[in-house]
């Protein structure tokens, strides 16, 4: 056996995905009406990738001279990304048909973005982190502007690109400073010698700038400004993809940096706590004033970044496991909600306001029930999975003597109930004003139902997932 | 086989889902009824097979815990959905599914043509599912799920005919609906449930777990006998039992629960759910053995309830109300048995009572059916020749409950009275003995007025015997009421007391703690037995003489003891007392203080104020979101300065 084979085998999910993406790329260039073929190839490829990634969770290792981590958390995150990509692709097809933009390239871009995410989760070196982030981001810039005829979509793409490039600059600067102060870009090295360098201001500045770059990707306050505009303008399923997949990818790096060994000092703990509190407060409070459902969910995603940062700030196993649980649950509930919105949305960004959902409980009871499930889960109401995610995170904060942060989180969750349940209230207690139409295929409907059922399942049996999560690091 | 226990629960759940979700799509009523009854029948068969296997294995091999999955986990505390298969739980399972199956079959006939036919069977199946959770649970929390679940089903079924008026017999005349009776049952039960909950919290506090296994095994080492904590735990659990099993002070809901369809009264409010409290205390026997003070309270409350309910039963005219008070009174007997440390006696009476009381209710249902919804026994009479099967089976049940040998009631009641004497004291026995006489009297007053004498119904009524679907279950229950007691024939009568041997391992720790002196054969036992048969026979003869020959005597007595009669007729004015002392003050307080002042003034004011404030903040914060990318970049820069400031200069 040659030297390369074991390395290649250990990154099976990543390789499979790359192969599928390349296959789709090839199909796009040789078949004339390639969209259906690309669609089914992507779906099948993602399912296979999930199948390959699942057994690898139990294994822990590294590959390519310590550049990549394999198995364990890398595979757990990969599964989250694959699920996000799968749901996004399935929901997008109906949506793109409505917007006259069904092109196979869409699936291709989603697949390559997912490859970037997997690289981020597997990265054991900052260079790989950068590689992954850029691969993902560039695909997302294009995806945000995929509806070429729409001004909003173009604006979204351009804003995301400009600010994303800005953030990348700082991220790279941070990596440079870290290299300058320690002579290494290895994450393993950095976490192992964190305390040695913690007194160096150069090192701390590097860490700070790295956090800035990643905080931008997760949409944490004060680096959140792009979120509402970009999410509102981007094709709806893509917004869902950015809010779930891209956010989880950025979190995979932050967790790898700070929560693998819980080495961060007081400064970083405080900084993360401040970012968390600011995100929870701003996201939830401003979400109340929104009339557009997509914008509401954009602010809600800022708030959720805050909840998850709370778990990181806690710096203990409870908080970390809580984030890992929450990221998976969040993928299902947020993509489910964005998926339903994409079913409802009409030509020219119409039917996106709260008023358009009035009376949906009577006109489209199926969609209304599902939407209610996602809203309840987002609000963190049992028996849905959203509750347990928040619960573990807040327990982590209390255990770390950050009770104030847990209190802010709980209070802000109460505020969030206001706008999540407003949608439910509007659907069930107001009379419909417009003729509501919804277009969705059977497969989309099946996946939304599946997402809702999984949320319920995770909410009733949280310990089954938690048992896996505790073995990841 | 024991690993198949979850399927006993799954079957009724499937029945509930099928009839509940697809009931409307099932075209034929018979099909829906067969599904509803069939799943219970299958569950019974499965339970019987498991018991058969248990009986074939040595006694120490009869207890198993079947864990399905972890349910709740928080830190070191965890609860699983786990079922405990042992002698006690399987005995209860047999009774619940067996009697339940017969009542389901009967209901196919009884509920024929009712628009809510499928809903009825869905609720009944759900009830059986919850009841099985209650008796098979392996920990307090799962038991509590069943406990609450049967309460919910009871609520749903009492108010099943939600558009029908309901005669409360006193308070709120003319305005009450069956839903009011349902609400009353639910609310009164909640008071008991509160006790159960607090007891659970205390158990977690003391043991750190809710699993029966661990709690009961460790209890004798954790607590000294008479310890205050175990006293409160057992007392609060008993408060829960008084709610579910209709004992003083919480028995007031059960007579009103008769507003539901009669099969419901038979299944839930006579044979199974109301015995949950008895089962629960028997299950916790070791805890009670450690709390002698609670045991005395249990015995005292049971005895008082038996007496109070039996006296009220003497004067009631609604056929179902008489049976309801009789149920309360018999449950009192069971608690008396538990209180004097005869856990086996209590459980034995649960079983025999399930047979004959279900039979009485189903017989009453058959009569009500024939009399076109007439329930007043003063307007009946002379039904024996018209409804021979109903009459004969009803008579057997009445003899059984009166305690005439060798019917089932004789053995279980005798066991209780003997233990009340030998382990309690003469006083317990005397009152219990008097109640036995009262029971015989009011039961035969009921039989005589309903079936005997002249017909007192109008020409517009054409009573007839009920269909086979209803009479066959009556006959089966009649057979059980005759032979059911043979599994508990005491040694003094040459029997082998099978049920006591069967349950012995379950109660062994408690009995060891209580350490009663075994007296062996005591001639007093025969004397007491003879006396109790004598008073039962006297009660029967008296009732037959008065109500069949000299009806004037009854009126004479009522006239001479006017105030006492009025007291009984109005059920000691307990409903009125609760209404004046508890219900009205709470209603007034919640209306004026809690609602108008606190809720509308304080809470709503705060909420609306906060919402207003948040909206204002929200409105001004969103102005920062200008849409201008350059501004965003400036914001970004400010953020970076903040981050570096915190991280470097802190």
XYZ file of N, CA and C in Angstrom, chain A residues 13-196:
552
model
N -15.764 11.189 2.875
C -16.916 12.051 2.576
C -16.520 13.223 1.680
N -15.374 13.849 2.004
C -14.925 14.998 1.222
C -14.646 14.589 -0.222
N -13.938 13.477 -0.381
C -13.605 13.026 -1.726
C -14.857 12.694 -2.533
N -15.808 12.015 -1.872
C -17.044 11.666 -2.563
C -17.726 12.924 -3.074
N -17.790 13.913 -2.196
C -18.488 15.138 -2.563
C -17.775 15.833 -3.724
N -16.462 15.892 -3.647
C -15.703 16.520 -4.735
C -15.960 15.765 -6.043
N -15.970 14.437 -5.948
C -16.203 13.638 -7.151
C -17.579 13.942 -7.728
N -18.588 14.023 -6.837
C -19.938 14.319 -7.316
C -19.978 15.699 -7.962
N -19.338 16.672 -7.317
C -19.341 18.024 -7.857
C -18.685 18.056 -9.227
N -17.567 17.362 -9.360
C -16.879 17.340 -10.652
C -17.730 16.635 -11.707
N -18.418 15.585 -11.270
C -19.292 14.857 -12.185
C -20.398 15.778 -12.705
N -20.995 16.543 -11.790
C -22.052 17.468 -12.193
C -21.489 18.516 -13.156
N -20.282 18.969 -12.857
C -19.624 19.952 -13.722
C -19.480 19.397 -15.134
N -19.070 18.131 -15.199
C -18.888 17.462 -16.475
C -20.214 17.318 -17.206
N -21.237 16.871 -16.460
C -22.561 16.669 -17.051
C -23.083 17.964 -17.632
N -22.889 19.055 -16.867
C -23.368 20.351 -17.317
C -22.782 20.729 -18.662
N -21.548 20.335 -18.902
C -20.905 20.769 -20.134
C -21.176 19.841 -21.300
N -21.601 18.592 -21.036
C -21.799 17.710 -22.194
C -23.255 17.434 -22.534
N -24.162 17.530 -21.563
C -25.567 17.254 -21.871
C -26.278 18.578 -22.116
N -27.180 18.604 -23.081
C -27.850 19.870 -23.380
C -28.884 20.238 -22.316
N -29.893 19.346 -22.111
C -30.871 19.653 -21.059
C -30.437 18.947 -19.787
N -29.465 19.543 -19.141
C -28.764 18.813 -18.090
C -29.380 19.003 -16.714
N -30.307 19.959 -16.561
C -30.758 20.327 -15.200
C -31.304 19.147 -14.402
N -32.249 18.344 -14.974
C -32.770 17.229 -14.155
C -31.672 16.239 -13.772
N -30.776 15.955 -14.718
C -29.696 15.009 -14.425
C -28.823 15.552 -13.300
N -28.474 16.826 -13.396
C -27.641 17.427 -12.363
C -28.337 17.379 -11.018
N -29.640 17.666 -11.038
C -30.401 17.684 -9.791
C -30.323 16.330 -9.107
N -30.684 15.290 -9.859
C -30.740 13.965 -9.226
C -29.357 13.462 -8.865
N -28.355 13.794 -9.700
C -26.995 13.394 -9.355
C -26.570 14.041 -8.040
N -26.903 15.343 -7.897
C -26.507 16.040 -6.673
C -27.183 15.430 -5.457
N -28.492 15.178 -5.601
C -29.234 14.624 -4.471
C -28.657 13.266 -4.082
N -28.483 12.417 -5.119
C -27.950 11.084 -4.826
C -26.558 11.183 -4.225
N -25.723 12.073 -4.789
C -24.354 12.225 -4.290
C -24.325 12.645 -2.838
N -25.226 13.578 -2.479
C -25.243 14.038 -1.089
C -25.687 12.928 -0.150
N -26.680 12.158 -0.601
C -27.144 11.047 0.242
C -26.010 10.043 0.468
N -25.276 9.742 -0.626
C -24.154 8.806 -0.489
C -23.106 9.384 0.465
N -22.839 10.687 0.318
C -21.833 11.302 1.186
C -22.234 11.194 2.647
N -23.545 11.414 2.919
C -24.011 11.275 4.304
C -23.754 9.845 4.773
N -24.104 8.895 3.899
C -23.914 7.493 4.256
C -22.464 7.168 4.560
N -21.533 7.804 3.842
C -20.116 7.530 4.094
C -19.645 8.220 5.365
N -20.229 9.405 5.629
C -19.741 10.186 6.768
C -20.193 9.601 8.096
N -21.390 8.982 8.130
C -21.949 8.544 9.413
C -21.049 7.558 10.157
N -20.601 6.462 9.508
C -19.786 5.516 10.297
C -18.458 6.114 10.767
N -17.959 7.131 10.013
C -16.668 7.719 10.368
C -16.688 8.535 11.642
N -17.897 8.853 12.166
C -17.972 9.691 13.362
C -17.203 9.064 14.521
N -17.223 7.752 14.573
C -16.619 7.069 15.715
C -15.090 7.073 15.673
N -14.531 7.408 14.514
C -13.072 7.351 14.357
C -12.485 8.745 14.592
N -11.301 8.823 15.145
C -10.641 10.115 15.271
C -9.248 10.000 14.680
N -8.875 10.962 13.858
C -7.535 10.875 13.302
C -7.148 12.156 12.602
N -6.015 12.148 11.972
C -5.633 13.303 11.161
C -4.962 12.785 9.903
N -4.917 13.663 8.907
C -4.381 13.220 7.619
C -3.532 14.330 7.018
N -2.756 13.957 6.048
C -1.925 14.903 5.287
C -1.034 15.723 6.215
N -0.259 15.014 7.009
C 0.727 15.664 7.851
C 0.119 16.673 8.798
N -1.057 16.371 9.376
C -1.669 17.261 10.357
C -2.378 18.449 9.752
N -2.626 18.432 8.460
C -3.369 19.534 7.858
C -4.871 19.362 8.046
N -5.335 18.122 8.084
C -6.762 17.849 8.194
C -7.021 16.963 9.400
N -8.144 17.216 10.083
C -8.616 16.280 11.086
C -9.675 15.405 10.413
N -9.713 14.153 10.792
C -10.685 13.271 10.155
C -11.546 12.603 11.205
N -12.733 12.196 10.788
C -13.668 11.529 11.703
C -14.178 12.496 12.755
N -14.843 11.965 13.779
C -15.315 12.766 14.904
C -16.077 13.997 14.486
N -15.634 15.157 15.027
C -16.374 16.393 14.779
C -16.386 16.754 13.306
N -15.274 16.452 12.584
C -15.225 16.799 11.161
C -16.373 16.111 10.434
N -16.593 14.851 10.751
C -17.680 14.128 10.090
C -19.057 14.612 10.564
N -19.157 14.922 11.860
C -20.437 15.424 12.379
C -20.828 16.701 11.636
N -19.872 17.626 11.534
C -20.171 18.861 10.813
C -20.459 18.579 9.342
N -19.688 17.661 8.750
C -19.925 17.342 7.344
C -21.370 16.906 7.144
N -21.861 16.094 8.087
C -23.245 15.628 7.946
C -24.202 16.814 7.993
N -23.937 17.744 8.917
C -24.795 18.946 8.961
C -24.778 19.657 7.609
N -23.567 19.845 7.050
C -23.474 20.565 5.767
C -24.216 19.808 4.666
N -24.026 18.481 4.645
C -24.681 17.698 3.602
C -26.199 17.823 3.706
N -26.692 17.788 4.944
C -28.143 17.913 5.131
C -28.609 19.283 4.650
N -27.851 20.334 5.020
C -28.219 21.688 4.579
C -28.239 21.747 3.057
N -27.196 21.196 2.437
C -27.094 21.257 0.983
C -28.246 20.491 0.339
N -28.551 19.343 0.912
C -29.606 18.498 0.367
C -30.946 19.232 0.404
N -31.284 19.750 1.580
C -32.562 20.457 1.714
C -32.588 21.668 0.786
N -31.490 22.404 0.721
C -31.443 23.599 -0.114
C -31.671 23.234 -1.581
N -30.990 22.198 -2.033
C -31.122 21.803 -3.440
C -32.552 21.387 -3.750
N -33.144 20.600 -2.843
C -34.512 20.127 -3.099
C -35.489 21.305 -3.140
N -35.373 22.220 -2.161
C -36.303 23.354 -2.132
C -36.062 24.309 -3.297
N -34.797 24.434 -3.711
C -34.459 25.433 -4.723
C -35.106 25.138 -6.064
N -35.251 23.849 -6.354
C -35.713 23.498 -7.695
C -37.070 24.142 -7.985
N -38.013 23.982 -7.031
C -39.328 24.600 -7.223
C -39.206 26.113 -7.311
N -38.320 26.643 -6.447
C -38.180 28.088 -6.355
C -37.606 28.664 -7.643
N -36.576 28.021 -8.145
C -35.924 28.533 -9.352
C -36.860 28.447 -10.556
N -37.698 27.412 -10.577
C -38.661 27.308 -11.668
C -39.563 28.527 -11.670
N -40.016 28.909 -10.482
C -40.891 30.081 -10.354
C -40.195 31.340 -10.822
N -38.892 31.426 -10.573
C -38.151 32.635 -10.921
C -37.490 32.493 -12.287
N -37.850 31.474 -13.058
C -37.296 31.269 -14.397
C -35.778 31.184 -14.410
N -35.223 30.584 -13.409
C -33.759 30.516 -13.359
C -33.266 29.107 -13.094
N -33.947 28.116 -13.638
C -33.498 26.750 -13.375
C -32.272 26.449 -14.210
N -31.114 26.499 -13.595
C -29.888 26.103 -14.277
C -29.144 25.125 -13.393
N -28.528 24.147 -14.032
C -27.789 23.136 -13.274
C -26.623 23.709 -12.499
N -26.105 24.862 -12.941
C -24.963 25.453 -12.239
C -25.271 25.731 -10.782
N -26.569 25.963 -10.519
C -26.965 26.263 -9.152
C -26.523 25.129 -8.217
N -26.852 23.901 -8.626
C -26.509 22.746 -7.784
C -25.002 22.620 -7.652
N -24.342 22.918 -8.742
C -22.886 22.846 -8.758
C -22.285 23.777 -7.708
N -22.821 25.004 -7.700
C -22.294 25.996 -6.753
C -22.561 25.574 -5.319
N -23.766 25.036 -5.085
C -24.075 24.556 -3.730
C -23.085 23.458 -3.330
N -22.832 22.546 -4.266
C -21.926 21.439 -3.954
C -20.524 21.953 -3.644
N -20.028 22.889 -4.444
C -18.669 23.391 -4.182
C -18.616 24.197 -2.889
N -19.676 24.945 -2.625
C -19.726 25.654 -1.339
C -19.641 24.648 -0.198
N -20.338 23.518 -0.369
C -20.325 22.492 0.677
C -18.925 21.894 0.835
N -18.236 21.723 -0.311
C -16.850 21.242 -0.224
C -16.029 22.183 0.631
N -16.220 23.502 0.399
C -15.509 24.502 1.206
C -15.819 24.337 2.682
N -17.109 24.131 2.987
C -17.502 23.983 4.393
C -16.835 22.765 5.029
N -16.829 21.649 4.279
C -16.233 20.430 4.823
C -14.758 20.671 5.107
N -14.080 21.403 4.206
C -12.673 21.728 4.435
C -12.507 22.532 5.717
N -13.440 23.480 5.928
C -13.350 24.305 7.131
C -13.467 23.447 8.384
N -14.451 22.521 8.351
C -14.666 21.704 9.544
C -13.510 20.756 9.789
N -12.842 20.355 8.706
C -11.770 19.378 8.855
C -10.425 20.047 9.076
N -10.383 21.380 8.915
C -9.089 22.053 8.916
C -8.381 21.921 10.251
N -7.097 21.550 10.199
C -6.270 21.558 11.393
C -5.175 22.603 11.229
N -5.303 23.376 10.169
C -4.295 24.392 9.885
C -4.997 25.623 9.332
N -4.521 26.808 9.695
C -5.219 28.029 9.306
C -5.230 28.237 7.799
N -4.239 27.674 7.119
C -4.212 27.804 5.661
C -5.405 27.063 5.048
N -5.678 25.882 5.599
C -6.835 25.130 5.113
C -8.114 25.895 5.446
N -8.137 26.491 6.629
C -9.301 27.302 7.014
C -9.565 28.351 5.945
N -8.502 29.057 5.564
C -8.647 30.122 4.580
C -9.128 29.577 3.241
N -8.538 28.452 2.865
C -8.925 27.808 1.610
C -10.414 27.483 1.616
N -10.852 26.868 2.703
C -12.253 26.470 2.813
C -13.174 27.676 2.793
N -12.833 28.688 3.585
C -13.687 29.869 3.670
C -13.848 30.505 2.292
N -12.747 30.627 1.571
C -12.825 31.297 0.276
C -13.623 30.487 -0.731
N -13.414 29.166 -0.719
C -14.165 28.310 -1.638
C -15.662 28.454 -1.366
N -16.013 28.416 -0.093
C -17.417 28.538 0.272
C -17.947 29.922 -0.092
N -17.196 30.956 0.281
C -17.722 32.313 0.132
C -17.931 32.670 -1.328
N -16.970 32.313 -2.170
C -17.093 32.702 -3.569
C -18.332 32.060 -4.191
N -18.568 30.793 -3.831
C -19.787 30.153 -4.327
C -21.020 30.887 -3.813
N -20.973 31.288 -2.552
C -22.148 31.950 -1.977
C -22.385 33.325 -2.607
N -21.293 34.049 -2.943
C -21.466 35.357 -3.610
C -22.273 35.167 -4.889
N -21.894 34.148 -5.632
C -22.577 33.911 -6.906
C -24.023 33.477 -6.669
N -24.191 32.580 -5.666
C -25.536 32.073 -5.391
C -26.475 33.196 -4.968
N -25.960 34.147 -4.173
C -26.812 35.241 -3.697
C -27.350 36.034 -4.877
N -26.565 36.145 -5.964
C -27.014 36.921 -7.116
C -27.526 36.047 -8.243
N -27.999 34.862 -7.875
C -28.317 33.897 -8.922
C -29.506 34.312 -9.772
N -30.458 35.063 -9.176
C -31.614 35.530 -9.958
C -31.139 36.782 -10.695
N -30.637 36.616 -11.886
C -29.936 37.720 -12.549
C -30.840 38.896 -12.848
N -32.137 38.598 -13.086
C -33.056 39.664 -13.446
C -33.518 40.491 -12.254
N -33.200 40.092 -11.059
C -33.745 40.785 -9.890
C -32.739 41.771 -9.318
N -33.200 43.011 -9.118
C -32.316 44.041 -8.573
C -31.886 43.673 -7.153
N -32.853 43.214 -6.362
C -32.559 42.868 -4.970
C -31.495 41.787 -4.887
N -31.622 40.803 -5.763
C -30.671 39.696 -5.750
C -29.276 40.187 -6.101
N -29.199 41.070 -7.098
C -27.895 41.628 -7.486
C -27.281 42.440 -6.370
N -28.145 43.255 -5.744
C -27.662 44.097 -4.652
C -27.105 43.214 -3.538
N -27.866 42.153 -3.249
C -27.463 41.226 -2.199
C -26.091 40.658 -2.488
N -25.909 40.217 -3.721
C -24.648 39.591 -4.107
C -23.482 40.569 -3.968
N -23.703 41.770 -4.438
C -22.611 42.740 -4.443
C -22.223 43.151 -3.034
N -23.243 43.400 -2.215
C -22.965 43.784 -0.823
C -22.208 42.684 -0.102
N -22.678 41.462 -0.316
C -22.051 40.333 0.341
C -20.599 40.223 -0.105
N -20.376 40.425 -1.389
C -19.026 40.299 -1.925
C -18.105 41.373 -1.346
N -18.593 42.632 -1.375
C -17.755 43.742 -0.902
C -17.372 43.546 0.557
N -18.416 43.327 1.390
C -18.138 43.205 2.817
C -17.402 41.912 3.127
N -17.715 40.851 2.346
C -17.027 39.579 2.549
C -15.550 39.714 2.263
N -15.211 40.443 1.200
C -13.806 40.653 0.854
C -13.111 41.432 1.961
N -13.820 42.440 2.477
C -13.329 43.249 3.590
C -12.980 42.346 4.773
N -13.936 41.450 5.123
C -13.750 40.565 6.274
C -12.604 39.596 6.035
N -12.522 39.089 4.813
C -11.458 38.149 4.506
C -10.093 38.778 4.713
N -10.010 40.053 4.367
C -8.760 40.773 4.572
C -8.326 40.710 6.028
N -9.263 40.971 6.915
C -8.919 40.950 8.339
C -8.567 39.557 8.815
N -9.310 38.592 8.276
C -9.039 37.202 8.661
C -7.606 36.828 8.309
N -7.232 37.193 7.091
C -5.894 36.853 6.602
C -4.830 37.591 7.407
N -5.145 38.822 7.729
C -4.238 39.632 8.542
C -4.038 38.964 9.906
N -5.153 38.465 10.445
C -5.072 37.762 11.723
C -4.169 36.542 11.622
N -4.348 35.774 10.548
C -3.516 34.578 10.373
C -2.049 34.971 10.276
N -1.806 36.055 9.554
C -0.428 36.522 9.391
C 0.174 36.889 10.744
N -0.600 37.622 11.564
C -0.089 38.012 12.877
C 0.199 36.787 13.740
N -0.690 35.788 13.659
C -0.482 34.577 14.450
C 0.796 33.872 14.012
N 1.000 33.821 12.703
C 2.203 33.179 12.201
C 3.429 33.960 12.645
N 3.275 35.270 12.569
C 4.388 36.126 12.962
C 4.765 35.944 14.426
N 3.761 35.767 15.277
C 4.084 35.691 16.702
C 4.448 34.278 17.151
N 4.006 33.267 16.439
C 4.281 31.900 16.910
C 5.113 31.083 15.938
N 5.148 31.493 14.693
C 5.902 30.724 13.719
C 5.167 29.496 13.231
N 3.858 29.423 13.486
C 3.106 28.249 13.034
C 1.697 28.648 12.628
N 1.144 27.910 11.722
C -0.262 28.117 11.382
C -1.094 26.911 11.783
N -0.490 25.990 12.490
C -1.220 24.790 12.876
C -2.164 25.077 14.041
N -3.430 24.719 13.872
C -4.407 24.966 14.938
C -4.053 24.140 16.164
N -3.614 22.919 15.931
C -3.231 22.066 17.048
C -2.129 22.731 17.859
N -1.122 23.258 17.146
C -0.016 23.922 17.820
C -0.521 25.130 18.609
N -1.381 25.920 17.967
C -1.872 27.142 18.613
C -2.646 26.815 19.888
N -3.523 25.806 19.817
C -4.306 25.506 21.008
C -3.428 24.907 22.104
N -2.425 24.132 21.693
C -1.577 23.520 22.714
C -0.686 24.537 23.422
N -0.307 25.574 22.683
C 0.608 26.554 23.282
C -0.072 27.884 23.549
N -1.379 27.831 23.667
C -2.121 29.070 23.836
C -1.620 29.862 25.042
N -1.446 29.171 26.155
C -1.074 29.874 27.387
C 0.324 30.496 27.304
N 1.192 29.826 26.554
C 2.541 30.369 26.398
C 2.503 31.740 25.739
